[in-house]
Short mmCIF file of C-alpha atoms in Angstrom, two decimals:
data_model
loop_
_atom_site.label_atom_id
_atom_site.label_comp_id
_atom_site.label_asym_id
_atom_site.label_seq_id
_atom_site.Cartn_x
_atom_site.Cartn_y
_atom_site.Cartn_z
CA MET A 1 6.91 21.29 -24.06
CA HIS A 2 7.03 17.55 -24.58
CA LEU A 3 6.77 15.25 -27.60
CA LYS A 4 3.20 14.59 -28.72
CA LYS A 5 1.46 11.27 -29.26
CA GLY A 6 2.47 9.76 -32.59
CA ALA A 7 5.92 11.37 -32.71
CA VAL A 8 8.59 8.90 -33.85
CA LEU A 9 12.24 8.47 -32.91
CA GLU A 10 15.14 6.58 -34.44
CA GLY A 11 13.62 6.58 -37.93
CA GLY A 12 10.32 5.13 -36.76
CA LYS A 13 11.76 2.53 -34.42
CA TYR A 14 9.90 4.08 -31.48
CA ARG A 15 6.47 5.72 -31.49
CA ILE A 16 5.46 7.98 -28.62
CA GLU A 17 2.16 7.06 -26.95
CA ARG A 18 1.92 9.47 -24.00
CA LEU A 19 3.77 11.42 -21.34
CA LEU A 20 4.66 9.50 -18.19
CA GLY A 21 6.39 12.24 -16.19
CA GLN A 22 8.77 15.19 -16.21
CA GLY A 23 11.49 16.37 -13.85
CA GLY A 24 14.15 19.03 -13.84
CA PHE A 25 16.52 17.10 -16.12
CA GLY A 26 14.30 14.92 -18.28
CA ILE A 27 10.95 13.83 -19.68
CA THR A 28 9.77 10.22 -19.66
CA TYR A 29 7.37 8.81 -22.27
CA LEU A 30 5.49 5.62 -22.91
CA ALA A 31 6.35 4.41 -26.41
CA VAL A 32 5.91 1.37 -28.63
CA GLN A 33 8.90 -0.29 -30.25
CA SER A 34 8.04 -1.05 -33.87
CA GLY A 35 8.45 -4.59 -35.11
CA LEU A 36 8.36 -6.11 -31.65
CA GLU A 37 5.27 -4.06 -30.79
CA ARG A 38 6.36 -3.95 -27.17
CA LYS A 39 5.83 -1.08 -24.80
CA VAL A 40 8.94 0.72 -23.59
CA ALA A 41 9.69 3.78 -21.50
CA ILE A 42 11.89 6.45 -23.10
CA LYS A 43 13.65 9.14 -21.11
CA GLU A 44 14.59 12.31 -22.95
CA PHE A 45 17.29 14.69 -21.73
CA PHE A 46 15.56 18.05 -21.34
CA MET A 47 16.68 20.63 -18.77
CA LYS A 48 13.37 22.22 -17.90
CA ASP A 49 14.73 25.66 -17.08
CA LEU A 50 17.21 25.92 -19.95
CA CYS A 51 15.83 24.04 -22.97
CA ASN A 52 13.18 24.92 -25.56
CA ARG A 53 11.54 22.76 -28.24
CA ASP A 54 10.37 23.71 -31.73
CA ALA A 55 6.70 22.69 -32.05
CA GLU A 56 7.07 21.61 -35.70
CA THR A 57 10.46 19.90 -35.84
CA PHE A 58 10.69 18.74 -32.16
CA GLN A 59 14.25 20.10 -32.22
CA VAL A 60 15.58 21.00 -28.77
CA SER A 61 17.55 24.22 -28.44
CA VAL A 62 19.15 26.37 -25.75
CA PRO A 63 18.26 30.07 -26.19
CA SER A 64 21.15 31.37 -24.11
CA SER A 65 24.66 30.81 -25.44
CA GLY A 66 25.92 31.11 -21.91
CA SER A 67 23.78 28.11 -20.92
CA GLN A 68 24.80 25.92 -23.87
CA GLU A 69 28.04 24.78 -22.26
CA LEU A 70 26.19 23.75 -19.11
CA VAL A 71 23.51 21.86 -21.05
CA ASP A 72 26.14 20.07 -23.14
CA LYS A 73 27.96 19.09 -19.97
CA PHE A 74 24.88 17.52 -18.43
CA LYS A 75 23.79 15.87 -21.66
CA LYS A 76 27.16 14.16 -21.76
CA LYS A 77 26.62 13.06 -18.18
CA PHE A 78 23.09 11.83 -19.07
CA LEU A 79 24.53 9.61 -21.81
CA LYS A 80 27.32 8.38 -19.56
CA GLU A 81 24.89 7.42 -16.82
CA ALA A 82 22.62 5.65 -19.33
CA GLN A 83 25.55 3.61 -20.60
CA MET A 84 26.53 2.82 -17.01
CA ILE A 85 23.03 1.60 -16.08
CA SER A 86 22.84 -0.46 -19.27
CA GLU A 87 25.77 -2.48 -17.95
CA TYR A 88 23.93 -3.28 -14.72
CA LYS A 89 22.49 -6.77 -14.62
CA HIS A 90 20.33 -7.00 -11.53
CA PRO A 91 16.68 -8.10 -11.22
CA ASN A 92 15.83 -5.06 -9.08
CA ILE A 93 17.42 -2.40 -11.34
CA VAL A 94 15.69 -1.17 -14.47
CA ASN A 95 16.96 -2.55 -17.79
CA ILE A 96 18.16 -0.06 -20.43
CA HIS A 97 17.88 -1.39 -23.97
CA ASP A 98 19.00 1.50 -26.18
CA VAL A 99 20.76 4.88 -26.05
CA PHE A 100 20.81 7.41 -28.89
CA GLU A 101 20.92 11.13 -29.81
CA GLU A 102 18.28 12.88 -31.88
CA ASN A 103 16.45 16.24 -32.07
CA GLY A 104 19.45 18.02 -30.58
CA THR A 105 19.21 16.00 -27.37
CA ALA A 106 19.68 12.47 -26.02
CA TYR A 107 17.42 9.53 -25.14
CA TYR A 108 17.57 6.16 -23.48
CA VAL A 109 15.05 3.33 -23.73
CA MET A 110 14.05 1.28 -20.69
CA SER A 111 11.74 -1.61 -19.88
CA TYR A 112 8.22 -0.35 -19.29
CA LEU A 113 6.85 -1.51 -15.95
CA GLU A 114 3.12 -1.03 -16.14
CA CYS A 115 2.17 -1.86 -12.55
CA GLY A 116 3.09 1.56 -11.20
CA SER A 117 5.39 2.54 -8.36
CA LEU A 118 5.42 1.86 -4.65
CA ALA A 119 4.00 5.37 -4.26
CA SER A 120 0.88 4.29 -6.16
CA LEU A 121 0.05 1.45 -3.77
CA ALA A 122 -2.62 1.69 -1.10
CA LEU A 123 -0.53 2.39 1.98
CA PRO A 124 0.28 1.30 4.61
CA LEU A 125 1.44 -2.15 3.55
CA SER A 126 1.67 -5.25 5.70
CA TYR A 127 4.99 -5.83 7.46
CA ASP A 128 5.83 -8.81 5.24
CA MET A 129 5.11 -6.96 1.99
CA ALA A 130 6.92 -3.77 2.99
CA ILE A 131 10.00 -5.59 4.27
CA GLY A 132 10.04 -7.77 1.15
CA TYR A 133 10.19 -4.68 -1.06
CA ILE A 134 12.85 -3.09 1.16
CA ARG A 135 15.03 -6.19 0.87
CA GLN A 136 14.81 -5.99 -2.92
CA ILE A 137 15.68 -2.28 -2.95
CA ALA A 138 18.55 -2.99 -0.56
CA SER A 139 19.83 -5.67 -2.93
CA ALA A 140 19.84 -3.15 -5.80
CA LEU A 141 21.64 -0.56 -3.65
CA SER A 142 24.23 -3.10 -2.53
CA TYR A 143 24.89 -3.87 -6.20
CA ILE A 144 25.54 -0.21 -7.15
CA HIS A 145 27.44 0.57 -3.94
CA ARG A 146 29.92 -2.18 -4.80
CA ARG A 147 30.48 -0.21 -7.99
CA ASN A 148 31.23 3.01 -6.08
CA THR A 149 27.91 4.62 -6.98
CA ILE A 150 25.24 6.10 -4.73
CA HIS A 151 21.71 6.64 -6.00
CA LEU A 152 20.76 9.78 -4.01
CA ASP A 153 17.04 9.62 -4.81
CA VAL A 154 15.61 6.46 -3.27
CA LYS A 155 11.90 6.96 -2.58
CA PRO A 156 8.65 5.08 -3.30
CA ALA A 157 8.05 7.00 -6.53
CA ASN A 158 11.41 5.80 -7.89
CA VAL A 159 10.68 2.13 -7.24
CA LEU A 160 8.46 0.53 -9.87
CA ILE A 161 6.74 -2.84 -9.66
CA ASP A 162 7.07 -5.40 -12.43
CA ARG A 163 4.33 -7.80 -13.46
CA ASP A 164 5.59 -10.40 -10.98
CA GLY A 165 5.48 -8.01 -8.05
CA ASN A 166 9.22 -7.30 -7.91
CA ALA A 167 10.53 -3.89 -6.84
CA VAL A 168 12.67 -2.25 -9.55
CA LEU A 169 14.84 0.79 -8.80
CA ILE A 170 14.77 3.55 -11.43
CA ASP A 171 15.86 7.17 -12.00
CA PHE A 172 19.61 7.40 -11.61
CA GLY A 173 19.52 10.98 -12.85
CA ILE A 174 21.27 12.48 -9.81
CA SER A 175 23.35 9.44 -8.87
CA LYS A 176 27.06 9.97 -8.32
CA ARG A 177 30.06 7.82 -9.09
CA TYR A 178 33.26 7.79 -7.07
CA ASP A 179 36.81 6.63 -7.64
CA GLY A 180 38.51 3.83 -5.73
CA HIS A 181 39.52 6.25 -2.98
CA GLY A 182 35.97 7.55 -2.45
CA GLY A 183 36.48 10.81 -4.33
CA GLN A 184 33.69 12.17 -6.50
CA THR A 185 33.97 11.61 -10.25
CA SER A 186 30.47 12.86 -11.16
CA THR A 187 29.49 16.53 -11.08
CA THR A 188 25.71 16.32 -11.15
CA PRO A 189 24.04 18.86 -8.86
CA VAL A 190 22.67 17.23 -5.74
CA GLY A 191 18.88 17.06 -5.79
CA VAL A 192 16.59 16.54 -2.83
CA SER A 193 13.27 14.79 -2.30
CA ASN A 194 11.76 16.23 0.84
CA GLY A 195 11.27 13.58 3.49
CA TYR A 196 13.67 11.13 1.86
CA ALA A 197 16.88 13.16 1.52
CA PRO A 198 19.23 13.38 4.53
CA ILE A 199 20.56 16.67 5.77
CA GLU A 200 23.90 16.28 3.95
CA GLN A 201 22.14 16.41 0.57
CA TYR A 202 20.65 19.81 1.38
CA SER A 203 24.15 20.99 2.32
CA GLN A 204 25.74 19.50 -0.85
CA LEU A 205 27.94 17.31 1.38
CA VAL A 206 28.04 14.19 -0.78
CA ASN A 207 31.46 14.74 -2.27
CA ARG A 208 32.69 11.50 -0.63
CA PHE A 209 31.41 7.99 -1.15
CA THR A 210 28.89 7.47 1.67
CA PRO A 211 26.38 4.59 1.33
CA ALA A 212 24.83 5.89 4.57
CA THR A 213 23.19 8.62 2.46
CA ASP A 214 21.18 6.02 0.51
CA ILE A 215 20.47 4.13 3.74
CA TYR A 216 18.73 7.24 5.15
CA SER A 217 16.44 7.22 2.10
CA LEU A 218 15.91 3.46 2.41
CA GLY A 219 14.82 3.87 6.04
CA ALA A 220 12.52 6.75 5.07
CA THR A 221 10.98 4.56 2.35
CA LEU A 222 10.38 1.76 4.86
CA TYR A 223 8.64 4.28 7.15
CA LYS A 224 6.40 5.45 4.31
CA LEU A 225 5.44 1.89 3.30
CA LEU A 226 4.56 0.90 6.87
CA THR A 227 2.74 4.07 7.95
CA GLY A 228 1.53 5.71 4.74
CA ILE A 229 3.08 8.95 6.04
CA THR A 230 5.89 10.84 4.30
CA PRO A 231 8.67 11.42 6.85
CA PRO A 232 9.31 15.01 7.99
CA GLU A 233 12.14 16.85 6.24
CA SER A 234 15.52 15.94 7.70
CA SER A 235 16.10 19.54 8.81
CA LEU A 236 12.96 19.34 10.96
CA LEU A 237 14.05 16.04 12.49
CA VAL A 238 17.32 17.65 13.50
CA CYS A 239 15.34 20.15 15.57
CA ASP A 240 12.71 17.73 16.87
CA PRO A 241 13.27 13.95 16.44
CA ASP A 242 9.85 13.31 18.01
CA MET A 243 8.21 14.65 14.85
CA LEU A 244 8.71 11.15 13.44
CA ASP A 245 5.55 9.34 14.58
CA THR A 246 6.37 5.65 15.07
CA SER A 247 3.48 4.84 17.40
CA SER A 248 1.95 2.39 14.91
CA LEU A 249 5.20 0.42 14.51
CA SER A 250 6.80 -2.28 16.61
CA ASP A 251 9.59 -1.08 18.87
CA SER A 252 12.22 -3.00 16.90
CA ILE A 253 11.19 -1.63 13.49
CA ALA A 254 10.79 1.87 14.93
CA GLY A 255 14.29 1.64 16.37
CA LEU A 256 15.73 0.58 13.02
CA ILE A 257 14.02 3.42 11.16
CA LYS A 258 15.17 6.00 13.72
CA LYS A 259 18.73 4.73 13.38
CA CYS A 260 18.57 4.99 9.58
CA LEU A 261 17.16 8.53 9.84
CA SER A 262 19.89 9.73 12.19
CA PRO A 263 20.97 13.28 11.20
CA ASN A 264 24.57 12.23 11.85
CA MET A 265 25.84 9.95 9.07
CA ALA A 266 27.99 8.05 11.56
CA GLY A 267 24.85 7.16 13.52
CA ARG A 268 23.34 5.22 10.60
CA PRO A 269 24.21 1.76 9.30
CA GLN A 270 27.31 2.34 7.18
CA ASP A 271 26.58 -0.20 4.46
CA ILE A 272 23.78 -2.42 3.19
CA ASP A 273 25.12 -5.51 4.95
CA SER A 274 24.89 -3.71 8.27
CA PHE A 275 21.39 -2.51 7.41
CA LEU A 276 20.28 -6.06 6.56
CA ASP A 277 21.73 -7.39 9.81
CA LEU A 278 19.71 -4.81 11.75
CA LEU A 279 16.61 -5.51 9.67
CA ASP A 280 16.89 -9.23 10.34
CA GLU A 281 17.28 -8.54 14.02
CA ALA A 282 14.28 -6.22 13.97
CA VAL A 283 12.03 -8.86 12.38
CA GLY A 284 13.26 -11.58 14.69
CA LYS A 285 15.58 -13.44 12.32
CA SER A 286 18.94 -12.59 13.83
CA SER A 287 19.24 -16.04 15.41
CA VAL A 288 19.04 -17.69 12.00
CA ARG A 289 21.69 -15.43 10.47
CA ASN A 290 23.97 -15.69 13.49
CA SER A 291 23.74 -19.47 13.50
CA LYS A 292 25.06 -19.51 9.95
CA LYS A 293 28.05 -17.40 10.95
CA LYS A 294 28.84 -19.12 14.27
CA SER A 295 28.46 -22.83 13.69
CA ARG A 296 28.61 -24.99 10.62
CA ASN A 297 27.71 -28.04 12.68
CA LEU A 298 24.48 -26.43 13.85
CA ARG A 299 23.42 -25.98 10.20
CA TRP A 300 23.83 -29.69 9.58
CA TRP A 301 21.89 -30.71 12.69
CA MET A 302 19.06 -28.42 11.68
CA LEU A 303 19.13 -30.04 8.24
CA ILE A 304 18.89 -33.50 9.80
CA VAL A 305 15.74 -32.42 11.62
CA VAL A 306 14.22 -31.14 8.38
CA LEU A 307 15.05 -34.38 6.62
CA LEU A 308 13.57 -36.39 9.46
CA LEU A 309 10.32 -34.43 9.26
CA CYS A 310 10.15 -34.67 5.48
CA ASP A 311 11.28 -38.22 4.89
CA ALA A 312 12.12 -40.76 7.58
CA GLY A 313 14.07 -42.79 5.05
CA ALA A 314 16.30 -39.82 4.31
CA LEU A 315 17.75 -39.87 7.83
CA ILE A 316 18.80 -43.50 7.43
CA TYR A 317 20.64 -42.57 4.23
CA PHE A 318 22.35 -39.65 5.99
CA LYS A 319 23.68 -41.90 8.75
CA SER A 320 25.37 -44.16 6.26
CA ASN A 321 26.56 -41.25 4.10
CA PRO A 322 27.46 -38.42 6.52
CA GLU A 323 28.98 -36.24 3.78
CA SER A 324 25.86 -36.25 1.60
CA SER A 325 23.01 -34.78 3.64
CA ILE A 326 21.32 -33.00 0.73
CA ALA A 327 21.91 -35.92 -1.63
CA ALA A 328 19.89 -38.01 0.83
CA VAL A 329 16.84 -37.09 -1.22
CA LYS A 330 17.92 -39.13 -4.21
CA GLU A 331 16.69 -38.02 -7.60
CA VAL A 332 17.10 -39.37 -11.09
CA ARG A 333 20.34 -37.79 -12.29
CA GLU A 334 21.72 -38.27 -15.76
CA SER A 335 24.17 -36.14 -17.69
CA VAL A 336 23.79 -34.55 -21.11
CA ASP A 337 26.74 -33.70 -23.33
CA LEU A 338 25.89 -30.33 -24.88
CA GLY A 339 29.24 -30.01 -26.65
CA LEU A 340 30.68 -27.87 -23.86
CA SER A 341 33.58 -28.29 -21.45
CA VAL A 342 31.36 -30.14 -18.91
CA LYS A 343 28.23 -32.26 -19.02
CA TRP A 344 25.08 -30.87 -17.41
CA ALA A 345 22.56 -32.76 -15.30
CA THR A 346 19.17 -33.39 -16.89
CA CYS A 347 17.31 -32.26 -13.74
CA ASN A 348 17.65 -29.89 -10.83
CA VAL A 349 18.85 -31.30 -7.53
CA GLY A 350 15.89 -32.95 -5.80
CA ALA A 351 13.92 -33.43 -9.04
CA SER A 352 13.14 -36.67 -10.84
CA ALA A 353 12.03 -35.04 -14.11
CA GLN A 354 13.17 -32.05 -16.16
CA ASP A 355 10.00 -30.07 -15.44
CA GLU A 356 10.23 -30.52 -11.66
CA LYS A 357 11.73 -27.60 -9.77
CA GLY A 358 13.60 -29.60 -7.15
CA ASN A 359 15.11 -28.46 -3.86
CA TYR A 360 15.84 -24.92 -2.65
CA LEU A 361 19.21 -24.77 -0.89
CA SER A 362 21.46 -22.23 0.77
CA TRP A 363 24.86 -21.73 -0.82
CA GLU A 364 26.56 -23.37 2.15
CA GLU A 365 24.35 -26.46 1.83
CA ALA A 366 24.97 -26.70 -1.89
CA SER A 367 28.72 -26.02 -1.77
CA GLU A 368 29.58 -28.20 1.22
CA THR A 369 27.75 -31.31 0.05
CA ASN A 370 29.65 -34.22 -1.46
CA TRP A 371 27.38 -34.91 -4.41
CA GLY A 372 29.26 -38.10 -5.33
CA ASP A 373 30.06 -39.77 -8.64
CA GLY A 374 31.89 -36.71 -9.98
CA TRP A 375 28.97 -34.30 -9.66
CA ARG A 376 29.62 -30.74 -8.47
CA ILE A 377 28.26 -27.19 -8.63
CA PRO A 378 29.28 -25.39 -11.86
CA THR A 379 31.72 -22.51 -11.89
CA MET A 380 30.80 -19.05 -13.15
CA GLU A 381 32.88 -19.69 -16.29
CA GLU A 382 30.94 -22.89 -17.02
CA CYS A 383 27.64 -21.02 -16.62
CA ARG A 384 28.83 -18.27 -18.93
CA GLU A 385 29.82 -20.93 -21.45
CA LEU A 386 26.26 -22.26 -21.20
CA ILE A 387 24.96 -18.74 -21.86
CA ASP A 388 27.32 -17.83 -24.70
CA GLU A 389 27.60 -21.12 -26.58
CA CYS A 390 24.00 -22.35 -26.39
CA THR A 391 20.66 -21.31 -27.84
CA TRP A 392 18.03 -20.36 -25.26
CA THR A 393 14.36 -20.84 -26.22
CA GLY A 394 11.50 -19.94 -23.90
CA THR A 395 8.91 -22.70 -23.62
CA VAL A 396 6.42 -24.46 -21.35
CA GLN A 397 6.72 -28.14 -20.44
CA ASN A 398 3.83 -29.80 -18.62
CA GLY A 399 2.67 -26.42 -17.40
CA VAL A 400 6.14 -25.36 -16.20
CA THR A 401 7.72 -22.28 -17.80
CA GLY A 402 11.44 -22.21 -18.55
CA TYR A 403 14.13 -22.38 -21.21
CA ILE A 404 15.21 -25.15 -23.55
CA VAL A 405 19.00 -24.75 -23.69
CA THR A 406 20.45 -26.30 -26.85
CA GLY A 407 24.18 -26.90 -27.11
CA PRO A 408 26.44 -26.63 -30.16
CA ASN A 409 26.02 -30.36 -30.80
CA GLY A 410 22.20 -30.17 -30.86
CA ASN A 411 21.57 -31.81 -27.49
CA SER A 412 19.52 -29.87 -24.96
CA ILE A 413 18.41 -29.55 -21.35
CA PHE A 414 15.39 -27.82 -19.81
CA LEU A 415 15.90 -25.18 -17.09
CA PRO A 416 12.58 -24.50 -15.33
CA PHE A 417 11.65 -21.22 -13.66
CA CYS A 418 11.67 -21.98 -9.96
CA GLY A 419 11.68 -18.59 -8.25
CA PHE A 420 13.40 -18.76 -4.88
CA ARG A 421 12.44 -19.84 -1.40
CA TYR A 422 12.07 -17.25 1.35
CA GLY A 423 10.81 -18.62 4.65
CA ASN A 424 7.84 -20.81 3.80
CA ALA A 425 7.07 -18.99 0.55
CA ILE A 426 8.22 -19.63 -3.02
CA VAL A 427 8.68 -16.20 -4.61
CA HIS A 428 8.16 -15.61 -8.38
CA PRO A 429 8.02 -19.34 -9.21
CA ASP A 430 6.97 -18.84 -12.84
CA ALA A 431 9.17 -15.92 -13.87
CA SER A 432 12.81 -16.51 -12.94
CA SER A 433 15.40 -18.74 -11.29
CA ASN A 434 18.76 -18.40 -9.58
CA TYR A 435 21.16 -21.33 -9.85
CA TRP A 436 24.16 -21.41 -7.53
CA THR A 437 27.74 -21.46 -8.84
CA SER A 438 30.92 -22.24 -6.91
CA THR A 439 32.69 -18.98 -7.86
CA PHE A 440 33.21 -16.16 -5.36
CA TYR A 441 32.76 -12.61 -6.61
CA ASP A 442 35.80 -11.25 -4.79
CA GLU A 443 38.13 -11.88 -1.90
CA SER A 444 35.57 -10.80 0.68
CA LEU A 445 33.96 -14.26 0.33
CA ASP A 446 30.58 -12.66 1.01
CA PHE A 447 29.33 -12.86 -2.58
CA VAL A 448 29.19 -15.66 -5.10
CA TYR A 449 27.98 -15.71 -8.68
CA VAL A 450 24.61 -17.16 -9.59
CA LEU A 451 23.21 -18.10 -12.99
CA TYR A 452 20.22 -15.77 -13.25
CA VAL A 453 17.45 -16.95 -15.59
CA SER A 454 14.39 -14.78 -16.28
CA LYS A 455 11.73 -14.43 -18.93
CA TYR A 456 11.93 -10.63 -18.64
CA ALA A 457 15.71 -10.07 -18.73
CA ASP A 458 18.82 -11.37 -20.39
CA VAL A 459 20.23 -14.59 -18.97
CA SER A 460 23.34 -13.63 -17.03
CA CYS A 461 25.81 -14.43 -14.27
CA GLN A 462 25.35 -12.11 -11.32
CA GLU A 463 27.08 -11.73 -8.00
CA TYR A 464 24.89 -12.43 -4.97
CA ARG A 465 25.33 -12.02 -1.22
CA TYR A 466 25.06 -15.64 -0.14
CA ILE A 467 24.79 -15.20 3.64
CA HIS A 468 21.08 -14.61 3.36
CA ASP A 469 17.70 -16.17 4.05
CA GLU A 470 16.87 -16.83 0.40
CA LEU A 471 17.34 -20.37 -0.96
CA PHE A 472 18.11 -21.07 -4.63
CA ASN A 473 18.17 -24.09 -6.93
CA VAL A 474 21.12 -26.21 -8.03
CA ARG A 475 21.90 -27.75 -11.42
CA LEU A 476 25.03 -29.91 -11.21
CA VAL A 477 27.74 -30.65 -13.76
CA LYS A 478 30.38 -33.33 -14.21
CA GLU A 479 33.45 -33.81 -16.39
#
């Protein structure tokens, strides 16, 4: 039995509108947050086979005293997982706004994404659309894997779509956390979603940290998006691999999916980076990625060609200033003292006005350019200072959405939403931006921090895998 329409939680803070769904461990509702009058999704801890609810008081109880200890154990885990997810700051992972206990059970409040899930789309999708969603899901999985967590339930129904068309991973109810040595620290029973769960989940063999388990589900999701067919159960594929019909797919994509759906964990990509490398190769982009890894000089020669095609005068500037290829496109650049440790540029690189979005650059291009006259890319600490010490006000300037950022001394700059560049497309240009920093996430040197700005999430500094095909914006600073 679930809460009825009109029921209130947290002393009236949330009002239930309707049921969204129910699983073995919880019930999800659409609700309205009073005061803000915004729609939210609320997940209630409710073990379907063990819990009862009083129809008048909504109080949740456990009839069997022998089951109470088990329910308490999993309620504690439910709260722990909610607190863990609330710490995640990633554009492709659901935001949790509130966690509380009431009615003898526990709840957490999430962003409500009204556009449905990938499972609700008319399938199959085009290659570009399906692979775009898979890249976003892979980015979310990479983020949690770096935190020694595996999701264990990746499937189209657990990927929602926000109003800008982004894929957002949800439902961490059976996820598991691991210690630094790969040992299990979470005791949630392993669930299975037929067609998306690898054979080791059926056998309860996920007691070690194995990202390859999520990669099986990611490959199965790609298959579903491209064919509209749910993959056969993994146990059936063990007996007959030919049950997976890939006749409608290109050979390269079919090969990738078959590798991801290997019954043997060792036969799959072992981490998200490896998966992305194979995906790039499958869609014909391996030469671009390999050129970044093999030759810095080749990147610059390619850039010269781009500049020549875009602006003949830019090549002349490059010849006389060989260390400033990106700065060849000169923009109006002035600094504003916001009362912080550094001064911030008034415009993005490549822009001549605050409301222009400017250039989209790779991290290598941005970090290796001599910007001249004391200008440089900000550090993560300087971006966090901008976040913590300034007031951020959403606004529109000349039709461009963004934030006015006002410093402690009253001076301000405008940060426009620019989206990011992927191939020839600008993705989500009116909803968010990523601004490069110069700070590496860790010693692997594969990830750097970016200043993430969005109208739907908190402004934050996030780590990002920079050896990638996506190009971000740059806002420079100087002493």
